[in-house]
Each structure stands twice: as C-alpha cells, then as structure tokens.
Short mmCIF file of C-alpha atoms in Angstrom, two decimals:
data_model
loop_
_atom_site.label_atom_id
_atom_site.label_comp_id
_atom_site.label_asym_id
_atom_site.label_seq_id
_atom_site.Cartn_x
_atom_site.Cartn_y
_atom_site.Cartn_z
CA MET A 1 58.08 129.71 -36.85
CA ASN A 2 61.85 130.15 -37.08
CA ASP A 3 64.37 128.52 -39.37
CA TRP A 4 66.67 127.28 -36.59
CA ASN A 5 68.05 123.84 -37.27
CA ASP A 6 69.28 121.65 -34.44
CA ALA A 7 72.58 120.38 -35.82
CA ARG A 8 73.56 118.53 -32.69
CA PRO A 9 74.42 114.89 -33.41
CA SER A 10 71.98 112.37 -32.04
CA ARG A 11 73.13 109.37 -30.09
CA ALA A 12 73.72 106.42 -32.34
CA PRO A 13 73.42 102.76 -31.35
CA GLY A 14 76.59 101.65 -29.61
CA MET A 15 77.72 105.21 -28.88
CA SER A 16 78.64 105.77 -25.25
CA ALA A 17 77.56 108.84 -23.32
CA LYS A 18 81.18 110.05 -23.32
CA GLU A 19 81.42 109.75 -27.10
CA GLU A 20 78.14 111.60 -27.53
CA ILE A 21 79.29 114.47 -25.30
CA LEU A 22 82.63 114.80 -27.10
CA THR A 23 80.92 114.71 -30.48
CA ARG A 24 78.58 117.50 -29.46
CA VAL A 25 81.51 119.56 -28.16
CA ARG A 26 83.39 119.14 -31.45
CA THR A 27 80.28 120.11 -33.42
CA ALA A 28 79.77 123.21 -31.32
CA LEU A 29 83.40 124.26 -31.64
CA SER A 30 83.34 123.90 -35.40
CA ALA A 31 80.30 126.16 -35.81
CA PRO A 32 81.17 129.69 -37.03
CA ARG A 33 80.81 132.48 -34.44
CA ARG A 34 79.54 135.97 -35.08
CA ASP A 35 81.71 137.31 -32.23
CA GLU A 36 84.80 135.27 -32.87
CA VAL A 37 87.48 135.58 -30.20
CA THR A 38 90.95 134.77 -31.45
CA THR A 39 93.30 136.56 -29.04
CA ALA A 40 93.26 137.75 -25.45
CA GLU A 41 92.67 141.32 -26.68
CA ASP A 42 89.37 140.20 -28.24
CA VAL A 43 87.89 139.16 -24.90
CA PRO A 44 85.24 141.70 -23.71
CA ARG A 45 86.40 143.63 -20.63
CA SER A 46 83.10 145.17 -19.57
CA TYR A 47 83.12 143.48 -16.15
CA GLN A 48 84.07 145.25 -12.94
CA ARG A 49 87.81 145.76 -12.55
CA ALA A 50 90.17 146.61 -9.70
CA ASP A 51 90.90 150.01 -11.27
CA ASP A 52 87.27 151.05 -11.73
CA LYS A 53 86.48 154.67 -10.93
CA GLN A 54 84.17 153.63 -8.11
CA GLU A 55 86.97 151.68 -6.45
CA LEU A 56 89.56 154.43 -6.83
CA ARG A 57 87.47 157.51 -6.08
CA THR A 58 85.15 156.45 -3.26
CA ALA A 59 86.27 158.07 -0.01
CA PRO A 60 87.90 155.52 2.35
CA GLU A 61 85.57 156.44 5.21
CA LYS A 62 82.57 155.70 2.99
CA VAL A 63 84.04 152.35 2.00
CA ARG A 64 84.52 151.46 5.67
CA GLY A 65 80.95 152.53 6.34
CA VAL A 66 79.69 150.12 3.68
CA LEU A 67 81.77 147.33 5.22
CA VAL A 68 80.29 147.95 8.66
CA GLN A 69 76.75 147.95 7.25
CA ARG A 70 77.28 144.65 5.42
CA LEU A 71 78.90 142.98 8.43
CA GLU A 72 76.03 144.03 10.68
CA ASP A 73 73.56 142.73 8.08
CA TYR A 74 75.25 139.36 8.59
CA THR A 75 74.74 139.71 12.39
CA ALA A 76 78.46 140.24 13.02
CA ILE A 77 79.38 142.64 15.83
CA VAL A 78 81.62 145.53 14.77
CA HIS A 79 83.81 147.58 17.12
CA ARG A 80 85.03 150.77 15.43
CA THR A 81 88.16 152.06 17.13
CA THR A 82 91.49 153.81 16.58
CA PRO A 83 95.08 152.54 16.93
CA SER A 84 95.44 154.03 20.41
CA LYS A 85 92.23 152.39 21.64
CA ALA A 86 92.51 149.12 19.73
CA PRO A 87 93.90 147.05 22.66
CA GLU A 88 90.94 148.14 24.78
CA ALA A 89 88.43 147.25 22.04
CA ILE A 90 90.04 143.84 21.48
CA ALA A 91 90.00 143.11 25.21
CA ALA A 92 86.31 144.06 25.37
CA ALA A 93 85.47 141.72 22.48
CA LEU A 94 87.22 138.85 24.28
CA ALA A 95 86.01 139.71 27.76
CA ASP A 96 83.96 136.52 28.27
CA ALA A 97 86.60 134.12 26.91
CA ARG A 98 88.73 132.16 29.35
CA THR A 99 91.12 130.88 26.69
CA VAL A 100 92.03 132.46 23.34
CA VAL A 101 94.15 130.92 20.57
CA ILE A 102 96.22 133.34 18.49
CA PRO A 103 98.56 133.03 15.47
CA ALA A 104 102.26 133.17 16.19
CA ALA A 105 102.97 136.59 14.64
CA LEU A 106 100.03 138.57 15.99
CA PRO A 107 101.16 142.07 17.14
CA GLY A 108 101.78 142.09 20.87
CA THR A 109 100.01 145.42 21.33
CA TRP A 110 96.73 143.86 20.23
CA THR A 111 96.69 141.54 23.24
CA SER A 112 98.28 143.86 25.78
CA GLU A 113 94.99 144.35 27.66
CA VAL A 114 93.48 140.90 27.13
CA GLU A 115 93.00 139.12 30.44
CA SER A 116 92.19 135.72 28.94
CA GLU A 117 94.75 132.93 28.76
CA LEU A 118 96.52 133.29 25.42
CA ILE A 119 97.50 130.13 23.56
CA ILE A 120 99.95 130.68 20.70
CA ASP A 121 99.12 128.24 17.94
CA ASP A 122 102.09 126.10 16.91
CA GLY A 123 100.10 123.85 14.59
CA SER A 124 100.01 120.90 16.98
CA ALA A 125 96.49 121.31 18.39
CA ASP A 126 93.95 119.02 16.74
CA PRO A 127 90.26 119.90 16.21
CA HIS A 128 89.22 118.34 19.53
CA GLU A 129 91.74 120.48 21.42
CA LEU A 130 90.75 123.60 19.49
CA ASP A 131 87.10 122.94 20.25
CA ALA A 132 87.88 123.27 23.96
CA ILE A 133 89.23 126.81 23.42
CA ASP A 134 86.69 129.61 23.88
CA ALA A 135 87.79 132.04 21.19
CA VAL A 136 90.29 132.86 18.46
CA LEU A 137 91.87 136.23 17.69
CA THR A 138 93.33 136.85 14.24
CA GLY A 139 94.29 139.65 11.94
CA CYS A 140 93.11 139.75 8.34
CA HIS A 141 94.55 140.31 4.88
CA THR A 142 91.67 142.09 3.12
CA ALA A 143 88.10 143.15 3.89
CA ILE A 144 85.62 143.52 1.01
CA ALA A 145 83.07 146.24 1.74
CA LEU A 146 80.40 145.44 -0.86
CA THR A 147 80.13 141.81 0.20
CA GLY A 148 81.01 142.15 3.88
CA THR A 149 83.74 139.54 3.44
CA ILE A 150 86.82 139.09 5.61
CA VAL A 151 89.75 137.45 3.81
CA LEU A 152 92.29 135.59 5.93
CA ARG A 153 95.66 134.43 4.65
CA GLY A 154 97.24 131.37 6.23
CA ASP A 155 100.17 133.24 7.77
CA GLY A 156 101.36 134.58 11.10
CA ARG A 157 98.42 136.97 11.42
CA GLY A 158 95.58 135.05 9.80
CA GLY A 159 96.63 131.72 11.23
CA ARG A 160 95.98 128.27 9.84
CA ARG A 161 92.46 127.53 8.66
CA ALA A 162 91.56 125.27 11.59
CA ILE A 163 91.91 127.92 14.29
CA SER A 164 89.48 130.27 12.51
CA LEU A 165 86.87 127.53 12.03
CA VAL A 166 86.78 125.43 15.19
CA PRO A 167 86.54 127.81 18.18
CA ASP A 168 83.00 129.11 18.66
CA HIS A 169 83.95 132.81 18.87
CA HIS A 170 86.14 134.58 16.29
CA VAL A 171 87.46 138.09 16.83
CA VAL A 172 89.23 139.47 13.76
CA VAL A 173 91.15 142.75 13.60
CA VAL A 174 90.78 144.75 10.38
CA GLU A 175 93.05 147.73 9.70
CA ALA A 176 91.85 150.66 7.60
CA ASP A 177 94.27 150.09 4.72
CA GLN A 178 93.04 146.52 4.33
CA VAL A 179 89.50 147.57 3.38
CA VAL A 180 88.63 147.61 -0.33
CA LEU A 181 85.33 148.29 -2.04
CA GLY A 182 84.85 145.34 -4.38
CA VAL A 183 85.90 141.78 -5.10
CA PRO A 184 88.21 142.59 -8.07
CA LYS A 185 90.44 144.76 -5.88
CA ALA A 186 90.52 142.03 -3.25
CA ILE A 187 91.53 139.43 -5.86
CA GLU A 188 94.28 141.77 -7.03
CA ARG A 189 95.63 141.99 -3.47
CA MET A 190 95.37 138.22 -3.02
CA SER A 191 97.25 137.60 -6.29
CA GLU A 192 100.38 138.98 -4.63
CA ASP A 193 100.66 135.54 -2.99
CA PRO A 194 98.72 133.12 -5.23
CA ARG A 195 100.10 130.02 -3.47
CA ALA A 196 98.80 131.03 -0.04
CA ALA A 197 95.92 129.32 1.73
CA TRP A 198 92.94 131.70 1.81
CA THR A 199 89.79 131.70 3.92
CA MET A 200 86.89 134.02 3.06
CA ILE A 201 84.35 134.79 5.80
CA SER A 202 81.05 136.59 5.29
CA GLY A 203 79.45 136.75 8.73
CA PRO A 204 79.13 134.01 11.36
CA SER A 205 78.72 130.44 10.16
CA ALA A 206 75.06 129.86 9.28
CA THR A 207 72.97 127.44 7.27
CA SER A 208 69.32 126.48 6.87
CA ASP A 209 67.70 123.09 6.93
CA ILE A 210 65.00 121.88 4.56
CA GLU A 211 62.41 123.84 6.54
CA LEU A 212 64.51 127.04 6.16
CA GLU A 213 65.25 127.24 9.87
CA ARG A 214 68.51 129.14 10.37
CA VAL A 215 71.19 127.30 12.32
CA GLU A 216 74.41 129.04 13.32
CA GLY A 217 77.78 127.54 14.13
CA VAL A 218 77.57 124.41 11.97
CA HIS A 219 80.53 125.09 9.68
CA GLY A 220 82.49 127.58 11.76
CA PRO A 221 82.30 130.10 14.63
CA ARG A 222 78.85 130.97 15.87
CA ARG A 223 79.97 134.48 16.82
CA LEU A 224 81.99 136.85 14.66
CA GLU A 225 83.27 140.15 16.03
CA VAL A 226 85.26 142.59 13.93
CA VAL A 227 87.54 145.22 15.45
CA LEU A 228 87.91 147.87 12.75
CA ILE A 229 90.94 150.10 13.38
CA GLU A 230 90.36 153.46 11.70
CA PRO A 231 92.67 156.50 11.54
CA GLU A 232 92.91 158.73 14.58
CA PRO A 233 90.52 161.68 14.14
CA GLU A 234 91.95 165.08 13.30
CA PRO A 235 92.01 167.43 16.34
CA GLU A 236 89.40 169.75 14.80
CA ALA A 237 87.06 166.91 13.90
CA GLU A 238 87.44 165.45 17.37
CA ALA A 239 86.54 168.80 18.95
CA VAL A 240 83.41 169.06 16.79
CA GLU A 241 82.40 165.51 17.74
CA GLN A 242 82.83 166.30 21.44
CA GLU A 243 80.62 169.38 21.05
CA LYS A 244 77.91 167.24 19.45
CA THR A 245 77.94 164.75 22.32
CA SER A 246 78.12 167.36 25.10
#
C-alpha cells in the first residue's frame, strides 16, 4: 500500500459543478511542486526545435526525398521537375481538366503550357460555382517533409481557402526552398505572418465511416497532385544520369 492521500475536495450539498471544478483547480494550484516553474527560463526545452541539428544538417535533397515518400504514402501523385520543365509538368498534371481556377498572383510561367480554361479567382465565386470547376492550381508556402504536409497561406499564390477545398482536383506547386524537415521549422516560417489564414493539407481528403471503409473527397479534393520544382542538375551529374539510362 502507498501513503497517497486524495486531497481533492468532495462535492458538498448545494455546490454546483462549476464551483466544484474551480475548487479543485484552486486546490491543485496551491499544492507544492517538486519541479516548480516560476519564469519562462524554467520551462523545459527538450522538445524538437526549428534549429535542431537534424533540421539544419540534413541534405536538402534528402529532405525532399522524405517529402515525396510521405506524400506518396498518402496516395498523392508527385511530379518531380526542374524550373525549366515546370510548365510542362504542371500542364501534364492538369491535362484532363477543362476548367482550372487559380489565385490572382500565380506566376504566369506556371500556366504557360496549360491548355485548360483558366479562371482567375476574384473572390466572387460561391461554393456551388467552384464545385463546377474541374481543378485548382495553387502555389504553397511551406512543405513539411516528415509529415507530408502542404501549408497554404491565404494570399495571391495559395488562394483563399474555398478554392483549395471545393474543386475535386488540386494541383499544388512546391519549390525546393519551401521544403523543411519538421513541424517546428514550418511553424517558424508561418510565424512571419501570424495573422494570415493557413490551410494544412496532408494528402487527398479522406475519412472512414464506422465500418472503417475509406471514403475520399468528403472534406476536400479527392485528388492531390504535387509538382515539386527542384534545382537544375549540375552538368556532370546530368551526364552521369544519362549514361545510366542509356
């Protein structure tokens, strides 16, 4: 047996549930702590941080490789390309879409080879009108490799939240310098604009009913395709790669 004594106050006649809860909170707060925290410097900092060695020293190409693996685990389709071939990759991802809605400040080069009808979102289209559009093309703010999460900011590249949720097919362009390893680094990047509207996407929309049957497209796009723009290969590396494939 132990000598622990339950000092929590019991509910007295006439005491409301609210009064009981507040009394218990006051009792708990008044109890002495062995690990008393009195200032911010006393708070343990053993959790993962944005400046962890793993985040800073992992090679960027390895980080992008982890991102691709996680996205594919979520059944997203990933197109790895380079800046010079990005328009072609984006056009291929949107090849079966008749109409595509895009944010107002999307780079023109990204859509230079898209044959679909492009609809620049001005904020006036309601959900019913957006539902009639085949696909949406956006940029992104940050991509988290370890969780396979795409972070969109409600701006001229990420667009308002509705356009990334209503159309059934979402194609998002991720640039190499937007990829980070972990969540803390992503939060650090997002804190640059704490008042912005953020949307975090980890794979296509999916849920399961009570019988654990997977259903896609309930809360957002059924199809997610990511165009990952990576640095152009060095001439020597490109020559070696051509020798391997020849």
